[in-house]
């Protein structure tokens, strides 16, 4: 099955700085890559996603890039704010497209 | 309405109890999922229902029994659980069987087995 690796596992940044989280995947058939933010005690919430026919997508302070050849994708958060502090999970769809494989998560702390 | 509603939010049960977790969505989604999440870990897939039929069972012990009464509801029946089953149980839904659009997660049920 698909194997998704995510780095770093923890990340601390000063408020206003940028944060970058990277994921790699193993199955070249994966074609949908969502990023989820999970705050303490809550369920994961989709923050941005990208499909395999697109190289980059941006939504205000959040952007995702995808390199299909290298099989990696990254989340970029600019001008970080304390409310960005949470655990972030990347995911990739399975070859059959009927389930996600999640990365191991990145705990982001934004220091005011 | 883009909500997946899970009840109860918290549940404490003994190892001999029988309880059920409930999940509801009104987005017209035809795929629904149960995940188990331990602290500081990613969600682990347990079951997938597609068009009200069980399509994936990730080798989950029989003490967990899913049920999909209709396209909006998903239940997880619990019986004779072990303390190691304590976790956050998440329900999710997506539009179709193929995951190429957003999957929405509920807030989860925090289960403690004593």
Tab-separated table of N, CA, C and O in Angstrom, chain A:
chain	number	residue	atom	x	y	z
A	1	UNK	N	0.805	-1.195	0.000
A	1	UNK	CA	0.000	0.000	0.000
A	1	UNK	C	0.844	1.252	0.000
A	1	UNK	O	2.065	1.214	-0.007
A	2	UNK	N	0.194	2.379	0.027
A	2	UNK	CA	0.867	3.667	0.009
A	2	UNK	C	1.621	3.890	1.323
A	2	UNK	O	1.187	3.461	2.387
A	3	UNK	N	2.775	4.553	1.258
A	3	UNK	CA	3.536	4.935	2.440
A	3	UNK	C	3.773	6.444	2.372
A	3	UNK	O	4.353	6.943	1.408
A	4	UNK	N	3.293	7.155	3.382
A	4	UNK	CA	3.442	8.611	3.408
A	4	UNK	C	4.332	8.994	4.582
A	4	UNK	O	4.041	8.639	5.717
A	5	UNK	N	5.423	9.668	4.279
A	5	UNK	CA	6.324	10.138	5.321
A	5	UNK	C	6.203	11.660	5.448
A	5	UNK	O	6.058	12.360	4.437
A	6	UNK	N	6.284	12.143	6.680
A	6	UNK	CA	6.069	13.563	6.944
A	6	UNK	C	7.170	14.071	7.875
A	6	UNK	O	7.523	13.434	8.866
A	7	UNK	N	7.698	15.260	7.530
A	7	UNK	CA	8.757	15.872	8.330
A	7	UNK	C	8.575	17.389	8.357
A	7	UNK	O	8.118	17.963	7.367
A	8	UNK	N	8.941	18.074	9.455
A	8	UNK	CA	9.421	17.477	10.704
A	8	UNK	C	8.256	17.009	11.578
A	8	UNK	O	7.106	17.290	11.261
A	9	UNK	N	8.541	16.347	12.658
A	9	UNK	CA	7.479	15.917	13.569
A	9	UNK	C	7.062	17.069	14.488
A	9	UNK	O	5.921	17.121	14.928
A	10	UNK	N	7.989	17.965	14.789
A	10	UNK	CA	7.659	19.162	15.557
A	10	UNK	C	8.340	20.360	14.914
A	10	UNK	O	9.419	20.234	14.327
A	11	UNK	N	7.680	21.507	15.012
A	11	UNK	CA	8.184	22.714	14.387
A	11	UNK	C	7.757	23.913	15.226
A	11	UNK	O	6.572	24.072	15.518
A	12	UNK	N	8.726	24.734	15.622
A	12	UNK	CA	8.425	25.964	16.351
A	12	UNK	C	8.914	27.144	15.536
A	12	UNK	O	10.064	27.129	15.066
A	13	UNK	N	8.061	28.131	15.372
A	13	UNK	CA	8.432	29.330	14.625
A	13	UNK	C	7.967	30.562	15.388
A	13	UNK	O	7.026	30.482	16.187
A	14	UNK	N	8.617	31.663	15.126
A	14	UNK	CA	8.191	32.936	15.701
A	14	UNK	C	6.999	33.464	14.898
A	14	UNK	O	6.919	33.267	13.674
A	15	UNK	N	6.116	34.112	15.599
A	15	UNK	CA	4.969	34.724	14.930
A	15	UNK	C	5.453	35.627	13.794
A	15	UNK	O	6.391	36.412	13.959
A	16	UNK	N	4.810	35.461	12.632
A	16	UNK	CA	5.190	36.257	11.466
A	16	UNK	C	6.147	35.547	10.523
A	16	UNK	O	6.253	35.917	9.344
A	17	UNK	N	6.837	34.519	11.033
A	17	UNK	CA	7.732	33.745	10.173
A	17	UNK	C	6.935	32.743	9.355
A	17	UNK	O	5.738	32.546	9.565
A	18	UNK	N	7.629	32.090	8.427
A	18	UNK	CA	6.994	31.060	7.601
A	18	UNK	C	7.257	29.675	8.177
A	18	UNK	O	8.245	29.466	8.893
A	19	UNK	N	6.364	28.755	7.876
A	19	UNK	CA	6.516	27.360	8.286
A	19	UNK	C	6.363	26.479	7.052
A	19	UNK	O	5.482	26.734	6.208
A	20	UNK	N	7.205	25.460	6.952
A	20	UNK	CA	7.137	24.527	5.828
A	20	UNK	C	7.127	23.097	6.359
A	20	UNK	O	7.953	22.735	7.197
A	21	UNK	N	6.191	22.318	5.888
A	21	UNK	CA	6.076	20.902	6.259
A	21	UNK	C	6.128	20.093	4.977
A	21	UNK	O	5.457	20.437	3.990
A	22	UNK	N	6.908	19.006	5.013
A	22	UNK	CA	7.125	18.240	3.781
A	22	UNK	C	6.637	16.802	3.927
A	22	UNK	O	6.773	16.197	4.998
A	23	UNK	N	6.097	16.280	2.843
A	23	UNK	CA	5.639	14.886	2.809
A	23	UNK	C	6.122	14.216	1.537
A	23	UNK	O	6.208	14.863	0.478
A	24	UNK	N	6.427	12.940	1.653
A	24	UNK	CA	6.723	12.132	0.478
A	24	UNK	C	5.763	10.950	0.454
A	24	UNK	O	5.266	10.516	1.495
A	25	UNK	N	5.494	10.456	-0.737
A	25	UNK	CA	4.608	9.314	-0.883
A	25	UNK	C	5.249	8.302	-1.809
A	25	UNK	O	6.185	8.627	-2.551
A	26	UNK	N	4.735	7.077	-1.787
A	26	UNK	CA	5.423	6.007	-2.527
A	26	UNK	C	4.689	5.572	-3.790
A	26	UNK	O	5.321	5.105	-4.738
A	27	UNK	N	3.350	5.711	-3.812
A	27	UNK	CA	2.562	5.155	-4.923
A	27	UNK	C	2.314	6.233	-5.985
A	27	UNK	O	1.592	7.193	-5.742
A	28	UNK	N	2.870	6.043	-7.140
A	28	UNK	CA	2.725	7.028	-8.209
A	28	UNK	C	1.281	7.154	-8.695
A	28	UNK	O	0.935	8.095	-9.401
A	29	UNK	N	0.413	6.202	-8.312
A	29	UNK	CA	-0.999	6.267	-8.718
A	29	UNK	C	-1.814	7.209	-7.837
A	29	UNK	O	-2.940	7.564	-8.185
A	30	UNK	N	-1.275	7.629	-6.693
A	30	UNK	CA	-2.000	8.570	-5.829
A	30	UNK	C	-2.235	9.866	-6.584
A	30	UNK	O	-1.335	10.363	-7.272
A	31	UNK	N	-3.449	10.415	-6.480
A	31	UNK	CA	-3.731	11.596	-7.286
A	31	UNK	C	-4.428	12.721	-6.534
A	31	UNK	O	-4.836	13.718	-7.133
A	32	UNK	N	-4.582	12.557	-5.216
A	32	UNK	CA	-5.234	13.619	-4.444
A	32	UNK	C	-4.515	13.721	-3.106
A	32	UNK	O	-4.282	12.703	-2.438
A	33	UNK	N	-4.151	14.975	-2.732
A	33	UNK	CA	-3.281	15.168	-1.574
A	33	UNK	C	-3.854	16.284	-0.698
A	33	UNK	O	-3.612	17.457	-0.946
A	34	UNK	N	-4.609	15.922	0.329
A	34	UNK	CA	-5.156	16.946	1.230
A	34	UNK	C	-4.222	17.200	2.408
A	34	UNK	O	-3.419	16.341	2.784
A	35	UNK	N	-4.371	18.351	2.997
A	35	UNK	CA	-3.696	18.695	4.250
A	35	UNK	C	-4.774	19.004	5.292
A	35	UNK	O	-5.693	19.789	5.036
A	36	UNK	N	-4.618	18.391	6.465
A	36	UNK	CA	-5.575	18.589	7.542
A	36	UNK	C	-4.897	19.245	8.732
A	36	UNK	O	-3.747	18.939	9.052
A	37	UNK	N	-5.640	20.124	9.396
A	37	UNK	CA	-5.196	20.768	10.635
A	37	UNK	C	-6.055	20.219	11.768
A	37	UNK	O	-7.288	20.163	11.646
A	38	UNK	N	-5.416	19.783	12.831
A	38	UNK	CA	-6.174	19.249	13.961
A	38	UNK	C	-5.794	20.003	15.228
A	38	UNK	O	-4.646	19.920	15.684
A	39	UNK	N	-6.747	20.708	15.765
A	39	UNK	CA	-6.553	21.395	17.036
A	39	UNK	C	-6.885	20.440	18.170
A	39	UNK	O	-7.610	19.452	17.987
A	40	UNK	N	-6.371	20.754	19.342
A	40	UNK	CA	-6.521	19.870	20.490
A	40	UNK	C	-7.990	19.585	20.786
A	40	UNK	O	-8.798	20.509	20.888
A	41	UNK	N	-8.329	18.313	20.879
A	41	UNK	CA	-9.690	17.932	21.229
A	41	UNK	C	-10.689	18.033	20.094
A	41	UNK	O	-11.895	17.879	20.306
A	42	UNK	N	-10.203	18.293	18.871
A	42	UNK	CA	-11.115	18.442	17.738
A	42	UNK	C	-10.768	17.450	16.640
A	42	UNK	O	-9.704	16.829	16.645
A	43	UNK	N	-11.681	17.326	15.682
A	43	UNK	CA	-11.418	16.487	14.530
A	43	UNK	C	-10.572	17.218	13.506
A	43	UNK	O	-10.461	18.441	13.526
A	44	UNK	N	-9.954	16.483	12.587
A	44	UNK	CA	-9.148	17.118	11.534
A	44	UNK	C	-10.024	17.980	10.625
A	44	UNK	O	-11.154	17.617	10.312
A	45	UNK	N	-9.461	19.108	10.212
A	45	UNK	CA	-10.171	20.017	9.318
A	45	UNK	C	-9.311	20.261	8.084
A	45	UNK	O	-8.133	20.610	8.199
A	46	UNK	N	-9.911	20.086	6.913
A	46	UNK	CA	-9.173	20.320	5.677
A	46	UNK	C	-8.795	21.783	5.557
A	46	UNK	O	-9.633	22.668	5.748
A	47	UNK	N	-7.524	22.055	5.265
A	47	UNK	CA	-7.111	23.448	5.074
A	47	UNK	C	-6.754	23.740	3.621
A	47	UNK	O	-6.925	24.865	3.151
A	48	UNK	N	-6.263	22.761	2.902
A	48	UNK	CA	-5.954	22.937	1.498
A	48	UNK	C	-5.732	21.556	0.890
A	48	UNK	O	-5.383	20.611	1.604
A	49	UNK	N	-5.974	21.433	-0.398
A	49	UNK	CA	-5.726	20.164	-1.073
A	49	UNK	C	-5.195	20.442	-2.471
A	49	UNK	O	-5.295	21.565	-2.984
A	50	UNK	N	-4.623	19.412	-3.074
A	50	UNK	CA	-4.090	19.574	-4.423
A	50	UNK	C	-4.267	18.266	-5.169
A	50	UNK	O	-4.162	17.186	-4.583
A	51	UNK	N	-4.576	18.375	-6.447
A	51	UNK	CA	-4.710	17.193	-7.286
A	51	UNK	C	-3.475	17.031	-8.152
A	51	UNK	O	-2.723	17.987	-8.361
A	52	UNK	N	-3.294	15.828	-8.671
A	52	UNK	CA	-2.025	15.496	-9.323
A	52	UNK	C	-1.792	16.242	-10.621
A	52	UNK	O	-0.677	16.261	-11.131
A	53	UNK	N	-2.822	16.868	-11.162
A	53	UNK	CA	-2.637	17.604	-12.415
A	53	UNK	C	-2.272	19.074	-12.178
A	53	UNK	O	-2.213	19.867	-13.126
A	54	UNK	N	-1.998	19.416	-10.921
A	54	UNK	CA	-1.668	20.793	-10.557
A	54	UNK	C	-0.358	20.788	-9.781
A	54	UNK	O	-0.109	19.883	-8.983
A	55	UNK	N	0.485	21.804	-10.010
A	55	UNK	CA	1.771	21.835	-9.325
A	55	UNK	C	1.778	22.685	-8.063
A	55	UNK	O	2.576	22.456	-7.167
A	56	UNK	N	0.862	23.657	-8.023
A	56	UNK	CA	0.847	24.547	-6.874
A	56	UNK	C	-0.563	25.098	-6.683
A	56	UNK	O	-1.293	25.333	-7.647
A	57	UNK	N	-0.907	25.336	-5.421
A	57	UNK	CA	-2.209	25.924	-5.121
A	57	UNK	C	-2.040	26.824	-3.907
A	57	UNK	O	-1.309	26.473	-2.967
A	58	UNK	N	-2.709	27.973	-3.947
A	58	UNK	CA	-2.549	28.923	-2.855
A	58	UNK	C	-3.909	29.402	-2.364
A	58	UNK	O	-4.837	29.587	-3.154
A	59	UNK	N	-4.028	29.585	-1.057
A	59	UNK	CA	-5.240	30.127	-0.465
A	59	UNK	C	-4.809	31.045	0.665
A	59	UNK	O	-4.504	30.607	1.762
A	60	UNK	N	-4.744	32.320	0.371
A	60	UNK	CA	-4.321	33.355	1.329
A	60	UNK	C	-2.929	33.031	1.860
A	60	UNK	O	-1.958	33.033	1.089
A	61	UNK	N	-2.779	32.733	3.140
A	61	UNK	CA	-1.441	32.511	3.706
A	61	UNK	C	-0.939	31.082	3.546
A	61	UNK	O	0.165	30.754	3.963
A	62	UNK	N	-1.768	30.236	2.971
A	62	UNK	CA	-1.432	28.807	2.873
A	62	UNK	C	-1.225	28.428	1.416
A	62	UNK	O	-2.009	28.845	0.544
A	63	UNK	N	-0.185	27.647	1.161
A	63	UNK	CA	0.073	27.160	-0.191
A	63	UNK	C	0.545	25.720	-0.113
A	63	UNK	O	1.123	25.287	0.897
A	64	UNK	N	0.273	24.981	-1.161
A	64	UNK	CA	0.766	23.609	-1.265
A	64	UNK	C	1.430	23.460	-2.625
A	64	UNK	O	0.944	23.980	-3.633
A	65	UNK	N	2.572	22.766	-2.634
A	65	UNK	CA	3.265	22.475	-3.889
A	65	UNK	C	3.365	20.971	-4.034
A	65	UNK	O	3.465	20.233	-3.040
A	66	UNK	N	3.326	20.499	-5.259
A	66	UNK	CA	3.389	19.066	-5.549
A	66	UNK	C	4.411	18.815	-6.646
A	66	UNK	O	4.368	19.462	-7.698
A	67	UNK	N	5.313	17.889	-6.381
A	67	UNK	CA	6.273	17.444	-7.394
A	67	UNK	C	5.999	15.973	-7.648
A	67	UNK	O	6.404	15.100	-6.876
A	68	UNK	N	5.286	15.682	-8.719
A	68	UNK	CA	4.872	14.300	-8.996
A	68	UNK	C	6.058	13.417	-9.343
A	68	UNK	O	6.080	12.239	-9.020
A	69	UNK	N	7.031	13.995	-10.013
A	69	UNK	CA	8.188	13.187	-10.413
A	69	UNK	C	8.942	12.700	-9.186
A	69	UNK	O	9.320	11.533	-9.096
A	70	UNK	N	9.128	13.600	-8.235
A	70	UNK	CA	9.862	13.253	-7.026
A	70	UNK	C	8.956	12.645	-5.963
A	70	UNK	O	9.438	12.194	-4.925
A	71	UNK	N	7.666	12.667	-6.197
A	71	UNK	CA	6.675	12.149	-5.251
A	71	UNK	C	6.788	12.839	-3.896
A	71	UNK	O	6.891	12.188	-2.851
A	72	UNK	N	6.793	14.164	-3.932
A	72	UNK	CA	6.698	14.864	-2.658
A	72	UNK	C	5.837	16.114	-2.793
A	72	UNK	O	5.681	16.674	-3.877
A	73	UNK	N	5.245	16.494	-1.690
A	73	UNK	CA	4.413	17.681	-1.635
A	73	UNK	C	4.637	18.387	-0.304
A	73	UNK	O	5.031	17.762	0.682
A	74	UNK	N	4.441	19.693	-0.324
A	74	UNK	CA	4.790	20.506	0.840
A	74	UNK	C	3.695	21.520	1.155
A	74	UNK	O	3.014	22.009	0.255
A	75	UNK	N	3.577	21.813	2.431
A	75	UNK	CA	2.649	22.842	2.916
A	75	UNK	C	3.472	24.053	3.353
A	75	UNK	O	4.456	23.904	4.078
A	76	UNK	N	3.066	25.209	2.887
A	76	UNK	CA	3.755	26.445	3.240
A	76	UNK	C	2.745	27.373	3.915
A	76	UNK	O	1.690	27.669	3.340
A	77	UNK	N	3.085	27.823	5.123
A	77	UNK	CA	2.251	28.801	5.818
A	77	UNK	C	3.096	30.059	6.008
A	77	UNK	O	4.180	30.011	6.610
A	78	UNK	N	2.632	31.164	5.472
A	78	UNK	CA	3.366	32.433	5.630
A	78	UNK	C	2.708	33.277	6.711
A	78	UNK	O	1.548	33.057	7.087
A	79	UNK	N	3.470	34.233	7.224
A	79	UNK	CA	2.981	35.178	8.253
A	79	UNK	C	2.227	34.425	9.350
A	79	UNK	O	1.069	34.715	9.651
A	80	UNK	N	2.881	33.460	9.937
A	80	UNK	CA	2.226	32.599	10.914
A	80	UNK	C	1.680	33.402	12.096
A	80	UNK	O	2.239	34.439	12.504
A	81	UNK	N	0.580	32.878	12.626
A	81	UNK	CA	-0.095	33.492	13.765
A	81	UNK	C	-0.265	32.442	14.856
A	81	UNK	O	-0.271	31.242	14.558
A	82	UNK	N	-0.408	32.858	16.116
A	82	UNK	CA	-0.557	31.872	17.199
A	82	UNK	C	-1.681	30.869	16.944
A	82	UNK	O	-1.557	29.696	17.314
A	83	UNK	N	-2.749	31.297	16.284
A	83	UNK	CA	-3.860	30.376	16.024
A	83	UNK	C	-3.544	29.320	14.960
A	83	UNK	O	-4.336	28.397	14.735
A	84	UNK	N	-2.373	29.440	14.335
A	84	UNK	CA	-1.926	28.385	13.424
A	84	UNK	C	-1.349	27.198	14.188
A	84	UNK	O	-1.103	26.141	13.611
A	85	UNK	N	-1.119	27.368	15.485
A	85	UNK	CA	-0.574	26.278	16.299
A	85	UNK	C	-1.562	25.124	16.333
A	85	UNK	O	-2.731	25.297	16.701
A	86	UNK	N	-1.098	23.950	15.927
A	86	UNK	CA	-1.951	22.759	15.819
A	86	UNK	C	-1.083	21.611	15.303
A	86	UNK	O	0.114	21.790	15.054
A	87	UNK	N	-1.702	20.452	15.130
A	87	UNK	CA	-1.036	19.339	14.458
A	87	UNK	C	-1.525	19.299	13.013
A	87	UNK	O	-2.730	19.382	12.760
A	88	UNK	N	-0.609	19.191	12.096
A	88	UNK	CA	-0.930	19.160	10.667
A	88	UNK	C	-0.614	17.768	10.113
A	88	UNK	O	0.456	17.209	10.367
A	89	UNK	N	-1.565	17.217	9.380
A	89	UNK	CA	-1.389	15.918	8.731
A	89	UNK	C	-1.488	16.076	7.219
A	89	UNK	O	-2.430	16.699	6.715
A	90	UNK	N	-0.542	15.495	6.506
A	90	UNK	CA	-0.701	15.363	5.068
A	90	UNK	C	-1.329	13.994	4.803
A	90	UNK	O	-1.334	13.120	5.668
A	91	UNK	N	-1.867	13.825	3.619
A	91	UNK	CA	-2.468	12.538	3.250
A	91	UNK	C	-2.372	12.359	1.745
A	91	UNK	O	-2.250	13.336	0.997
A	92	UNK	N	-2.413	11.108	1.332
A	92	UNK	CA	-2.441	10.758	-0.085
A	92	UNK	C	-3.472	9.666	-0.273
A	92	UNK	O	-3.670	8.828	0.615
A	93	UNK	N	-4.126	9.683	-1.422
A	93	UNK	CA	-5.121	8.641	-1.664
A	93	UNK	C	-4.435	7.341	-2.053
A	93	UNK	O	-3.317	7.315	-2.559
A	94	UNK	N	-5.158	6.255	-1.808
A	94	UNK	CA	-4.666	4.946	-2.191
A	94	UNK	C	-4.778	4.763	-3.699
A	94	UNK	O	-5.415	5.560	-4.387
A	95	UNK	N	-4.179	3.716	-4.212
A	95	UNK	CA	-4.236	3.404	-5.646
A	95	UNK	C	-5.691	3.251	-6.118
A	95	UNK	O	-6.038	3.661	-7.215
A	96	UNK	N	-6.526	2.665	-5.254
A	96	UNK	CA	-7.938	2.480	-5.622
A	96	UNK	C	-8.754	3.743	-5.356
A	96	UNK	O	-9.910	3.819	-5.749
A	97	UNK	N	-8.170	4.700	-4.670
A	97	UNK	CA	-8.841	5.969	-4.415
A	97	UNK	C	-9.904	5.931	-3.347
A	97	UNK	O	-10.675	6.877	-3.189
A	98	UNK	N	-10.008	4.843	-2.584
A	98	UNK	CA	-11.094	4.737	-1.620
A	98	UNK	C	-10.653	4.888	-0.177
A	98	UNK	O	-11.433	4.653	0.740
A	99	UNK	N	-9.412	5.277	0.047
A	99	UNK	CA	-8.984	5.593	1.404
A	99	UNK	C	-7.769	6.501	1.355
A	99	UNK	O	-7.077	6.590	0.343
A	100	UNK	N	-7.570	7.193	2.505
A	100	UNK	CA	-6.401	8.040	2.666
A	100	UNK	C	-5.311	7.285	3.409
A	100	UNK	O	-5.595	6.469	4.281
A	101	UNK	N	-4.079	7.616	3.091
A	101	UNK	CA	-2.960	7.254	3.930
A	101	UNK	C	-2.406	8.556	4.502
A	101	UNK	O	-2.041	9.469	3.762
A	102	UNK	N	-2.380	8.635	5.829
A	102	UNK	CA	-1.952	9.854	6.492
A	102	UNK	C	-0.461	9.834	6.803
A	102	UNK	O	0.119	8.772	7.085
A	103	UNK	N	0.153	11.002	6.772
A	103	UNK	CA	1.483	11.148	7.321
A	103	UNK	C	1.418	11.091	8.839
A	103	UNK	O	0.331	11.038	9.432
A	104	UNK	N	2.565	11.122	9.481
A	104	UNK	CA	2.643	10.927	10.926
A	104	UNK	C	2.348	12.194	11.715
A	104	UNK	O	2.273	12.154	12.932
A	105	UNK	N	2.190	13.326	11.038
A	105	UNK	CA	1.790	14.549	11.707
A	105	UNK	C	2.962	15.443	12.080
A	105	UNK	O	4.067	14.972	12.342
A	106	UNK	N	2.691	16.749	12.059
A	106	UNK	CA	3.664	17.759	12.487
A	106	UNK	C	2.990	18.654	13.505
A	106	UNK	O	1.938	19.243	13.217
A	107	UNK	N	3.578	18.738	14.692
A	107	UNK	CA	3.041	19.627	15.725
A	107	UNK	C	3.702	20.994	15.556
A	107	UNK	O	4.896	21.159	15.804
A	108	UNK	N	2.909	21.960	15.101
A	108	UNK	CA	3.411	23.315	14.860
A	108	UNK	C	3.071	24.211	16.044
A	108	UNK	O	1.915	24.282	16.468
A	109	UNK	N	4.082	24.893	16.553
A	109	UNK	CA	3.875	25.884	17.611
A	109	UNK	C	4.337	27.241	17.086
A	109	UNK	O	5.480	27.367	16.626
A	110	UNK	N	3.457	28.224	17.142
A	110	UNK	CA	3.808	29.588	16.746
A	110	UNK	C	3.967	30.409	18.021
A	110	UNK	O	3.014	30.560	18.788
A	111	UNK	N	5.169	30.911	18.214
A	111	UNK	CA	5.500	31.629	19.453
A	111	UNK	C	5.195	33.114	19.285
A	111	UNK	O	5.737	33.743	18.385
A	112	UNK	N	4.341	33.670	20.157
A	112	UNK	CA	3.975	35.090	19.995
A	112	UNK	C	5.168	36.007	20.244
A	112	UNK	O	6.074	35.674	21.005
